[in-house]
Structure formats: structure tokens, C-alpha cells
Amino acid sequence: MFKPFNSLKDKVPLRWNKPVNECDEAPVDAQDPGFLQSSFQKLNLPREYWHNKLESFYKDQFNPKDGFAQHVRQTVSMPKEWMLGLIDEGKPNPEPLTAEELERAAVWAKFLAPESGNAKANYVYEPLSSVSTLSTRLVRLLPGEDLEDIQLVVECVELDNCVSYEALSYCWGEPSVKTIIHCNGGSLLVTTNLKSALLYLRRKTGDRLLWIDALCINQEDLQERSQQVGIMSHIYRKASGTIVWLGEEAQNSSLGIDLCEKLYEFFKDEKTCLQPKSQFNFRTLWSSDHHDPFNPSHAQTDEGDFKKRTTEGNTESDKGDEYKKFEDSSKGLPLRMNPPNVYELLALRDLARRQWFRRIWIAQELALASQVTMVCGYRSISWDIFVYGFAMTFVSGHRISGGWDRDQNFIGPLVQIRESIQGGAPDQYQYPATLLDRLHGCRSFEATDPRDKVYGLLGVAPLDDKAISVKVDYGKTAEEVYVGLAHVILSSSGNLDLLSIPHGDSQLGKHRLPSWVPDWSYTSSPSLDLVFPASKRKSPSGPIREFAATRGSTSTPMFKDPQILVLSGYIVDNIAQLSEIIQAPIADTLRMKLLDQKLDDEKSVLEAEGLAGMSVYFDIMMSIEDLALGGGNENSIYPTSEPRTRAFWRTLCTDTTYDSLDAGDLAFTGWRQALKAPRVLKRFRVDKFTRLYNYLAAVGFGVTNTLHESDGLFEIMMQPAFYNRFAITRDGYFAMVPPATKVGDQVGLFKGGKVPLIIRQKDDQWSLVGESYVHGIMHGEAFNEARSTELELI
């Protein structure tokens, strides 16, 4: 569809060496951004050429060293009218509703309206069989027309010999807002979301046999509830399929479904394209195995067709060294297609952010299902096709979509668990294999009942994991469940991996749990991610680094009482200097970077791209750089006898590297060069003018980083550092520590621990702060088992 820029410029009568601007003033240099902008105006390129602001497109079409810098300068000065025009590109324009459709919508809303506070259910559950442990109920959804009342029949069955049925996976919705449905001549109160699901799933002719937790389990009977939750893994395995109810169509959800289907259809026969399912290792997004499917320079022809490059070489028409180099770089690469427009990306993102994806129970419901169909209103799509589309846009195609926030990573764990349970995980990936791994990987998921954060994952834990001896018992409090689970894991594992779990500061953990017991109800907590996943595993770029701070020793914990853990270890160092909490240099990339907002007179295009808010990141990282390398210390030798600069970046990255230490040195050098831009601005007091400083610092950092060979790699490498602190110990070691760390906290080594732990003294006992990375003692260099004594953690 579009020629490379080099060939376009040769076909227009422009004076590239000494151009004249539109005002007939003195000639300007060809690199001047104003000239470049006016040149593009004269080219009268189609609107599609500027689609999605061409960030990734520019990086491929221009020389990688110069093109992006030009693009940033253009973007800063690009007329607002142009950018607003780009926002409208691809915007869905639904037709207004007819009078009949408006009337139907009103009737529908009334039909789903919640009942008054006086409404009561009068259906009485028939007791389940006390003989069989696999006794349950099924719901027969009777046929009906569009807005007829829901009619159900509840039947008791034995899973061993029952007829075929489907299982429903859905969000309960607001439990206090309920509506009535009719069941066996009586009535039941259900949430409006469940009633809506039944209306959409009901057939006009023929019954539909379903298992639905809210209807098939007597929720008022705690004993039955505990027993039924205990056999849910059998229920979902036995089902012929699982239906996922995402809710009614909204936020252009059909556009997101269409995008997934379009991507799957386009790439389904492409044999060389890495399967997206195996790309859900979010720790290695910079791996070369993540092929970008939306790189126009690798696929498009003048006629708009798509063809895969071959190894036969370039055609005679490919003139010029730059273009030949560009062609050579695309040989043998997978098929590419045009990137989705902003509205398709937003629709898919909003669909993937629906509440259903956050439920802890869906990990089990998805993993055990033989096949999964996702339903959104009247639209449906298979789970595999949805995941394919999501991975292609937000994993492989992260350059055009902005990627996916780590703290919103719900789909990654779901894919990994389902693949490992179903036996389809690629050989080069070994997914988490303990209940503790599952709990950590699904930490961000939500549950109405905090006990379900544990119970919801028992069905997908390995059968040889002793931790699954925990029984479902809704007669216990959440505190009792969490403490009991911690006892079982610590006693059976022989290691202290549990103590590496970030504990958070939720009310449950702060006042009712010991410091060493994770509060699983807390969904968000910064993590250095030093231990997990704890099982042996690999990534596309090689093994993920392993630590052995106590040389592979085994723990034999004791419990003085349920609240006090006794460990064997000793204090090795303490925290002497501490940085502020490191803020990640991120924004809502898709909604800002792709301009899903109105630009008023006080906001520039640069602000809309999310670059203006990075000054906090710059300030903190400059202060950390000064703390570690300032005062003439840069050229000094670190305690490990390596250069201080290398020890510094290895600490920031918690020793995560892409390829080699030399590659890490190169990435760090590029990042440090880029950081000089805001540092120079501060030296000249430009930071007194906040808006100007934000702009110039962001542009200077971004351009310099892009011009360097590493091209922003270091920010990805140091992801574990975000929302944690950099520290220097009393003995001069660099460290990454949890955000709750204080100066004076102790660094301890304990038998069975893979990493040092930060602890804080309270009289004769200690409280756990969290895991730490201390560069130079992560592989047993400081461990001496003979020094170990007993310490009590409370």
C-alpha cells in the first residue's frame, strides 16, 4: 500500500538539498522539523499513511538511528488539526437506534430491574445424596421467547453417570442487587448478570442443561457449599464444554471480537509465526522470539497485497544501499499485516478488562474445560481465537498497542495454567508446578470471599503437592485458612519461598496476620520477583536466573505457636542508605499514546502521547545514580571486584539480562546517556518551568534512548525494580529492597532461603519486611551455616 519513504521522495519535485519554506524566507536545512512537516504536506500523502501516528512505522521506514528522532520532532510540532483528524480515523459510527429498538431496550431494562428489598425466594433445595461424594445438581433451562420469564428445572444427578451438560463461568455481579427467576414452581433470587446470561443463552426451542454454581449449590448450607466446591474440578472436567459469559455488548465489544477473528483468519496458515500462546512469558518481552506481526516494512507491496519475503534476494527495482539493507532485514520473516486502528485496539483492551477476567475461580474453570466458548451479548468466540488475537496485539504487537500493564496481567496466568493442565505447553516452557506458584501467579485476581483466593486454586494444583492437603472448609475464617496454609507449605517444602511473597498492607494482613503469612486477599503489591516461579523453568532466551543465597540449604521451621515462626539464620548486614520508591515510566499507553482523548488548548500532542509525566521517574533515577556512582565513586571497585557501574545496573535489574553482561553494559550505557538530557535541563534550572521541563526532558530522553543501539532495552530489564527501593548496606553492597524498608533494617540469611530477607527487630523478636536482592551475596558468598541461631518471626 505504501512505498518506503526513500522511493516516495524521489517521485516529488522537492529541492531536498536547499528547500524553500512556504513563506519564501531563507532556505532551511533539510533536517529542520518545520521543513520536514511542510514536505509531507506537499506530498499530500493519504490519511492512512499517518495512521496511529506511525510510531512503529517510522522506526522501520526511516533509518533506525535518525528516523525516530525526526518523528518525535515532527510530533511535537504537528498541527493539532492533523492529530484530531487521525483520532477520527477508523472510529465506529453506529446508526441511531430506531423507535422499536429503544422501546425494546426499555422493556429489557425493566425485565432485569432488581426486586424490592421485601422480595424473598421460596424455592427449597432437595438434599444431595449422602452416599456419593460426586452428587450435584444441574439446571435445565427451558426454551422461551425473547422477554418471557425465565423457567428452570433443578435436577439432582451423579457425575459418574449423568447426561451431557455445559458449565457456566460468569461474574456474580453485585450480590446485594438481585432479581427473581422461576424454578420448579418456586422462585429464586439471582444477580442481574446471571439473569441476563440466562436470557441470552436460552434457546427458542429445546432445553439447555447447565451447571451454574449460584443455582446448583445451596449457598446457605455451609457444609454443602464446602463439599461442592471440593468437587468443582470434577464438575468442570465432566462438562462437555464451558460457556464464559462476559456480559452484554458494550464499548464496541463486537469490534474487538472481529479483530481477533480477523487476525486468526489472516495468520492461521502462517507456519513460521511463533504461536502466541507460548509468548505469555511476560518476563521476556524483549526476546527476539516475539515477532512483530504489524511491521509494515516486512510485508506490504505497492498494490496493498501481503507477501512473505523469501531468501531469493532483492529484485532489480530495489535501488539504494539503505533500501537494500531494509529488504535484506525482512528475509524469511513471518507474514505481516496492517496494524489495527486505535478503536479496534481499545475495543479489544476493554473486552479483556471485563470483570470476568479478574475472578479467581476462572483459573480452574478455564484450565479444566475441554472447550471454552466466550459469549458477549449475541456474539461468541472461542477462547483459543480470543487468546490468539490478544497475544498478537498486546504481546507480539506491543509496539503498536503499548503492551499490557504488569499489574493487569490476568490473561497470561490463565493461558499458562490451562496449557499446563491440558498438556499443550511447548517443550521449551515449563510452567509453575506448585500450589504456591499458582497462588503467586494469580495474586492479582479477585474474590468476594477472601478464602476463595486459596480454595479457587486447589483444583489446578499438582496432585503431588502436599499443600493440596488443605481442605475446603467455609467454617474457618480467612485468617485461619491463610495461617494453616502457610504452616503446611513451610513444613512440607523444605524452603522459604513463601517468605518471598509480597505481604501488602491490607487490613487483614496488617492487624490479624503474622508478618510471615501472606495476605492472599491483597491483590496488588510490588514484587522483586526473585524466586517465582519456584519450579525449574525456561524462557525463549534461556534459563531464568536462579539464586542460592544459602547454598541450597534446607529449612526446618518450627512454630512456637500458630503466630510465631522460628527460623535458623543470622544477620549479615543492615540498610545504611535508601532511595525513594522507584516509579515506573509508564502511562495509560493505549488511551493516551493513541489519542483516545480530546485535546484542549492547554494540552499538546506530546502530552497526549503520555511523555509529559515521566519527570518523577527521571528525578528518582538521577538521585539513585548519584547515590550509587556520585562523589567520585564511579570508577571505584565494588566489593565483588567488578566495576561499580556494572554492579549498579545488575542491582537495578536484579541480575536479569537479555543476552550477556556485555549486552547489559551496552543497554545501561544507552539508558545512562539518555538520562543526561533531564540532568542537563536541571543544571540550567529549566525544571523551574514545569511544563517546559516535562516536554524537553521526555523528548530528550526518548530521542537519545532510541538513537542508542539498545533502544530502550534497559527500562524493560529493570522492571522488577519498579515500585521498590534501591539501597546501600553498611558494608557497601548495592541492594534492591521492598518499599516498606527503612534505614536500620537488617539483612538476614536463613537456612532454606534462596534470597536474603529484610527483617525488623521488635524487642526480642523480628517482623518480616520482605525479600531482597543484595548484589554479591546472592549465590552463597556470605553464608556460613555455623553462624546460624534461632530467630523468631512474628
mmCIF file of C-alpha atoms in Angstrom, residues 534-727:
data_model
loop_
_atom_site.group_PDB
_atom_site.id
_atom_site.type_symbol
_atom_site.label_atom_id
_atom_site.label_comp_id
_atom_site.label_asym_id
_atom_site.label_seq_id
_atom_site.Cartn_x
_atom_site.Cartn_y
_atom_site.Cartn_z
ATOM 1 C CA ALA A 534 9.871 -21.516 42.008
ATOM 2 C CA SER A 535 9.873 -24.631 39.828
ATOM 3 C CA LYS A 536 12.578 -25.195 37.226
ATOM 4 C CA ARG A 537 11.657 -23.220 34.155
ATOM 5 C CA LYS A 538 12.977 -21.794 30.924
ATOM 6 C CA SER A 539 12.201 -18.834 28.728
ATOM 7 C CA PRO A 540 12.723 -18.270 24.991
ATOM 8 C CA SER A 541 16.027 -16.516 25.718
ATOM 9 C CA GLY A 542 17.363 -19.182 28.065
ATOM 10 C CA PRO A 543 17.036 -20.158 31.724
ATOM 11 C CA ILE A 544 15.680 -17.527 34.086
ATOM 12 C CA ARG A 545 18.294 -16.678 36.708
ATOM 13 C CA GLU A 546 18.281 -18.723 39.904
ATOM 14 C CA PHE A 547 19.586 -17.648 43.314
ATOM 15 C CA ALA A 548 21.091 -19.699 46.147
ATOM 16 C CA ALA A 549 21.994 -17.204 48.872
ATOM 17 C CA THR A 550 22.236 -20.032 51.445
ATOM 18 C CA ARG A 551 23.898 -22.518 49.078
ATOM 19 C CA GLY A 552 20.889 -24.785 48.655
ATOM 20 C CA SER A 553 20.411 -25.403 52.370
ATOM 21 C CA THR A 554 17.148 -26.882 53.657
ATOM 22 C CA SER A 555 14.839 -25.228 56.158
ATOM 23 C CA THR A 556 13.381 -26.976 59.193
ATOM 24 C CA PRO A 557 10.977 -24.348 60.539
ATOM 25 C CA MET A 558 9.314 -24.630 63.918
ATOM 26 C CA PHE A 559 6.180 -22.954 65.224
ATOM 27 C CA LYS A 560 6.276 -21.662 68.782
ATOM 28 C CA ASP A 561 2.543 -21.089 68.414
ATOM 29 C CA PRO A 562 0.375 -20.578 65.328
ATOM 30 C CA GLN A 563 1.532 -16.946 65.110
ATOM 31 C CA ILE A 564 5.313 -17.357 65.721
ATOM 32 C CA LEU A 565 7.715 -18.882 63.182
ATOM 33 C CA VAL A 566 11.177 -19.951 64.401
ATOM 34 C CA LEU A 567 13.947 -19.962 61.746
ATOM 35 C CA SER A 568 17.650 -20.770 61.768
ATOM 36 C CA GLY A 569 19.872 -17.997 60.414
ATOM 37 C CA TYR A 570 21.780 -14.828 61.247
ATOM 38 C CA ILE A 571 22.144 -11.117 60.450
ATOM 39 C CA VAL A 572 24.683 -10.423 57.712
ATOM 40 C CA ASP A 573 24.309 -6.666 57.104
ATOM 41 C CA ASN A 574 21.943 -3.713 57.556
ATOM 42 C CA ILE A 575 20.471 -0.939 55.443
ATOM 43 C CA ALA A 576 22.516 2.297 55.616
ATOM 44 C CA GLN A 577 21.168 4.393 52.707
ATOM 45 C CA LEU A 578 17.834 4.237 50.938
ATOM 46 C CA SER A 579 16.276 5.782 47.846
ATOM 47 C CA GLU A 580 12.728 6.869 47.220
ATOM 48 C CA ILE A 581 10.324 4.314 45.759
ATOM 49 C CA ILE A 582 11.133 3.926 42.060
ATOM 50 C CA GLN A 583 8.210 4.956 39.878
ATOM 51 C CA ALA A 584 7.726 3.241 36.522
ATOM 52 C CA PRO A 585 7.986 5.480 33.423
ATOM 53 C CA ILE A 586 4.602 4.419 32.108
ATOM 54 C CA ALA A 587 1.236 5.913 31.304
ATOM 55 C CA ASP A 588 -2.057 4.525 30.066
ATOM 56 C CA THR A 589 -0.235 3.898 26.826
ATOM 57 C CA LEU A 590 -3.077 2.914 24.573
ATOM 58 C CA ARG A 591 -5.586 5.526 25.636
ATOM 59 C CA MET A 592 -3.030 8.351 25.713
ATOM 60 C CA LYS A 593 -0.497 7.304 23.146
ATOM 61 C CA LEU A 594 -3.163 6.517 20.579
ATOM 62 C CA LEU A 595 -5.031 9.704 21.480
ATOM 63 C CA ASP A 596 -8.293 8.445 22.899
ATOM 64 C CA GLN A 597 -8.966 11.806 24.490
ATOM 65 C CA LYS A 598 -9.894 15.323 23.467
ATOM 66 C CA LEU A 599 -7.043 17.761 23.159
ATOM 67 C CA ASP A 600 -7.837 21.183 24.549
ATOM 68 C CA ASP A 601 -5.833 24.348 24.010
ATOM 69 C CA GLU A 602 -3.612 23.692 27.022
ATOM 70 C CA LYS A 603 -2.567 20.193 26.012
ATOM 71 C CA SER A 604 -0.092 19.380 23.282
ATOM 72 C CA VAL A 605 0.290 16.266 21.218
ATOM 73 C CA LEU A 606 3.296 15.368 23.335
ATOM 74 C CA GLU A 607 1.158 15.316 26.474
ATOM 75 C CA ALA A 608 -1.339 13.130 24.683
ATOM 76 C CA GLU A 609 1.430 10.643 23.978
ATOM 77 C CA GLY A 610 1.999 10.208 27.686
ATOM 78 C CA LEU A 611 5.550 11.559 27.723
ATOM 79 C CA ALA A 612 4.983 14.574 29.930
ATOM 80 C CA GLY A 613 4.526 12.617 33.143
ATOM 81 C CA MET A 614 7.960 10.983 33.201
ATOM 82 C CA SER A 615 9.749 13.692 35.180
ATOM 83 C CA VAL A 616 9.177 11.881 38.508
ATOM 84 C CA TYR A 617 10.932 8.811 37.108
ATOM 85 C CA PHE A 618 13.823 10.955 35.876
ATOM 86 C CA ASP A 619 14.256 12.717 39.210
ATOM 87 C CA ILE A 620 14.299 9.488 41.225
ATOM 88 C CA MET A 621 16.678 7.681 38.881
ATOM 89 C CA MET A 622 19.081 10.640 38.806
ATOM 90 C CA SER A 623 19.138 10.685 42.597
ATOM 91 C CA ILE A 624 19.793 6.919 42.679
ATOM 92 C CA GLU A 625 22.581 7.286 40.137
ATOM 93 C CA ASP A 626 24.159 9.988 42.319
ATOM 94 C CA LEU A 627 23.749 7.812 45.414
ATOM 95 C CA ALA A 628 25.499 4.844 43.800
ATOM 96 C CA LEU A 629 28.041 6.462 41.486
ATOM 97 C CA GLY A 630 28.365 10.073 42.634
ATOM 98 C CA GLY A 631 31.075 11.659 44.751
ATOM 99 C CA GLY A 632 33.898 10.281 42.630
ATOM 100 C CA ASN A 633 32.849 6.659 43.226
ATOM 101 C CA GLU A 634 32.056 5.803 39.612
ATOM 102 C CA ASN A 635 35.494 4.391 38.818
ATOM 103 C CA SER A 636 35.946 2.607 42.131
ATOM 104 C CA ILE A 637 35.802 -1.156 42.522
ATOM 105 C CA TYR A 638 32.753 -2.846 44.021
ATOM 106 C CA PRO A 639 33.208 -5.416 46.850
ATOM 107 C CA THR A 640 32.882 -8.229 44.266
ATOM 108 C CA SER A 641 35.925 -6.801 42.411
ATOM 109 C CA GLU A 642 33.837 -5.847 39.383
ATOM 110 C CA PRO A 643 33.357 -2.275 38.069
ATOM 111 C CA ARG A 644 30.978 -0.267 40.211
ATOM 112 C CA THR A 645 28.879 0.722 37.188
ATOM 113 C CA ARG A 646 28.260 -2.926 36.278
ATOM 114 C CA ALA A 647 27.336 -3.803 39.868
ATOM 115 C CA PHE A 648 24.920 -0.854 39.824
ATOM 116 C CA TRP A 649 22.975 -1.857 36.734
ATOM 117 C CA ARG A 650 22.957 -5.540 37.718
ATOM 118 C CA THR A 651 21.371 -4.497 41.020
ATOM 119 C CA LEU A 652 18.723 -2.338 39.336
ATOM 120 C CA CYS A 653 17.853 -5.296 37.091
ATOM 121 C CA THR A 654 18.173 -7.872 39.918
ATOM 122 C CA ASP A 655 20.695 -9.569 37.620
ATOM 123 C CA THR A 656 18.210 -10.002 34.780
ATOM 124 C CA THR A 657 19.996 -9.727 31.443
ATOM 125 C CA TYR A 658 18.880 -10.166 27.858
ATOM 126 C CA ASP A 659 21.893 -11.950 26.437
ATOM 127 C CA SER A 660 25.194 -11.368 28.249
ATOM 128 C CA LEU A 661 26.854 -8.984 30.683
ATOM 129 C CA ASP A 662 28.365 -7.098 27.752
ATOM 130 C CA ALA A 663 24.895 -6.665 26.259
ATOM 131 C CA GLY A 664 23.714 -5.431 29.647
ATOM 132 C CA ASP A 665 26.595 -2.945 29.782
ATOM 133 C CA LEU A 666 25.543 -1.646 26.383
ATOM 134 C CA ALA A 667 21.887 -1.283 27.388
ATOM 135 C CA PHE A 668 22.846 0.512 30.609
ATOM 136 C CA THR A 669 25.151 2.870 28.715
ATOM 137 C CA GLY A 670 22.297 3.836 26.389
ATOM 138 C CA TRP A 671 19.941 4.424 29.306
ATOM 139 C CA ARG A 672 22.525 6.493 31.168
ATOM 140 C CA GLN A 673 23.225 8.613 28.107
ATOM 141 C CA ALA A 674 19.504 9.256 27.746
ATOM 142 C CA LEU A 675 19.293 10.315 31.392
ATOM 143 C CA LYS A 676 21.764 13.124 30.664
ATOM 144 C CA ALA A 677 19.011 15.067 28.888
ATOM 145 C CA PRO A 678 16.913 15.786 32.008
ATOM 146 C CA ARG A 679 20.107 16.187 34.042
ATOM 147 C CA VAL A 680 21.351 18.983 31.750
ATOM 148 C CA LEU A 681 17.958 20.674 31.902
ATOM 149 C CA LYS A 682 18.096 20.626 35.700
ATOM 150 C CA ARG A 683 21.601 22.053 35.654
ATOM 151 C CA PHE A 684 20.260 25.056 33.759
ATOM 152 C CA ARG A 685 17.273 25.328 36.122
ATOM 153 C CA VAL A 686 14.757 24.567 33.377
ATOM 154 C CA ASP A 687 12.825 22.451 35.897
ATOM 155 C CA LYS A 688 11.514 25.717 37.384
ATOM 156 C CA PHE A 689 9.251 25.811 34.344
ATOM 157 C CA THR A 690 7.419 22.544 34.958
ATOM 158 C CA ARG A 691 5.583 22.172 31.650
ATOM 159 C CA LEU A 692 8.606 23.058 29.561
ATOM 160 C CA TYR A 693 10.853 20.761 31.601
ATOM 161 C CA ASN A 694 8.412 17.862 31.234
ATOM 162 C CA TYR A 695 8.361 18.270 27.469
ATOM 163 C CA LEU A 696 12.069 18.728 26.897
ATOM 164 C CA ALA A 697 13.154 16.066 29.380
ATOM 165 C CA ALA A 698 10.800 13.479 27.871
ATOM 166 C CA VAL A 699 11.764 14.286 24.283
ATOM 167 C CA GLY A 700 15.472 14.395 25.075
ATOM 168 C CA PHE A 701 15.360 11.108 26.959
ATOM 169 C CA GLY A 702 13.213 9.375 24.340
ATOM 170 C CA VAL A 703 15.231 10.527 21.338
ATOM 171 C CA THR A 704 18.611 9.750 22.916
ATOM 172 C CA ASN A 705 17.422 6.338 24.065
ATOM 173 C CA THR A 706 16.135 5.500 20.603
ATOM 174 C CA LEU A 707 19.309 6.636 18.863
ATOM 175 C CA HIS A 708 21.337 4.247 21.006
ATOM 176 C CA GLU A 709 21.756 0.674 19.854
ATOM 177 C CA SER A 710 19.926 -0.734 22.903
ATOM 178 C CA ASP A 711 16.782 1.276 22.002
ATOM 179 C CA GLY A 712 15.105 1.348 25.420
ATOM 180 C CA LEU A 713 16.028 -2.205 26.438
ATOM 181 C CA PHE A 714 17.239 -1.218 29.903
ATOM 182 C CA GLU A 715 13.804 0.008 31.080
ATOM 183 C CA ILE A 716 12.467 -3.457 30.333
ATOM 184 C CA MET A 717 15.362 -5.167 32.079
ATOM 185 C CA MET A 718 14.800 -3.157 35.261
ATOM 186 C CA GLN A 719 11.076 -3.836 35.533
ATOM 187 C CA PRO A 720 11.492 -5.736 38.836
ATOM 188 C CA ALA A 721 12.854 -2.531 40.400
ATOM 189 C CA PHE A 722 9.708 -0.512 39.793
ATOM 190 C CA TYR A 723 7.804 0.364 42.976
ATOM 191 C CA ASN A 724 10.677 -0.913 45.129
ATOM 192 C CA ARG A 725 13.718 0.885 46.592
ATOM 193 C CA PHE A 726 17.432 0.977 45.878
ATOM 194 C CA ALA A 727 19.644 0.699 48.974
#
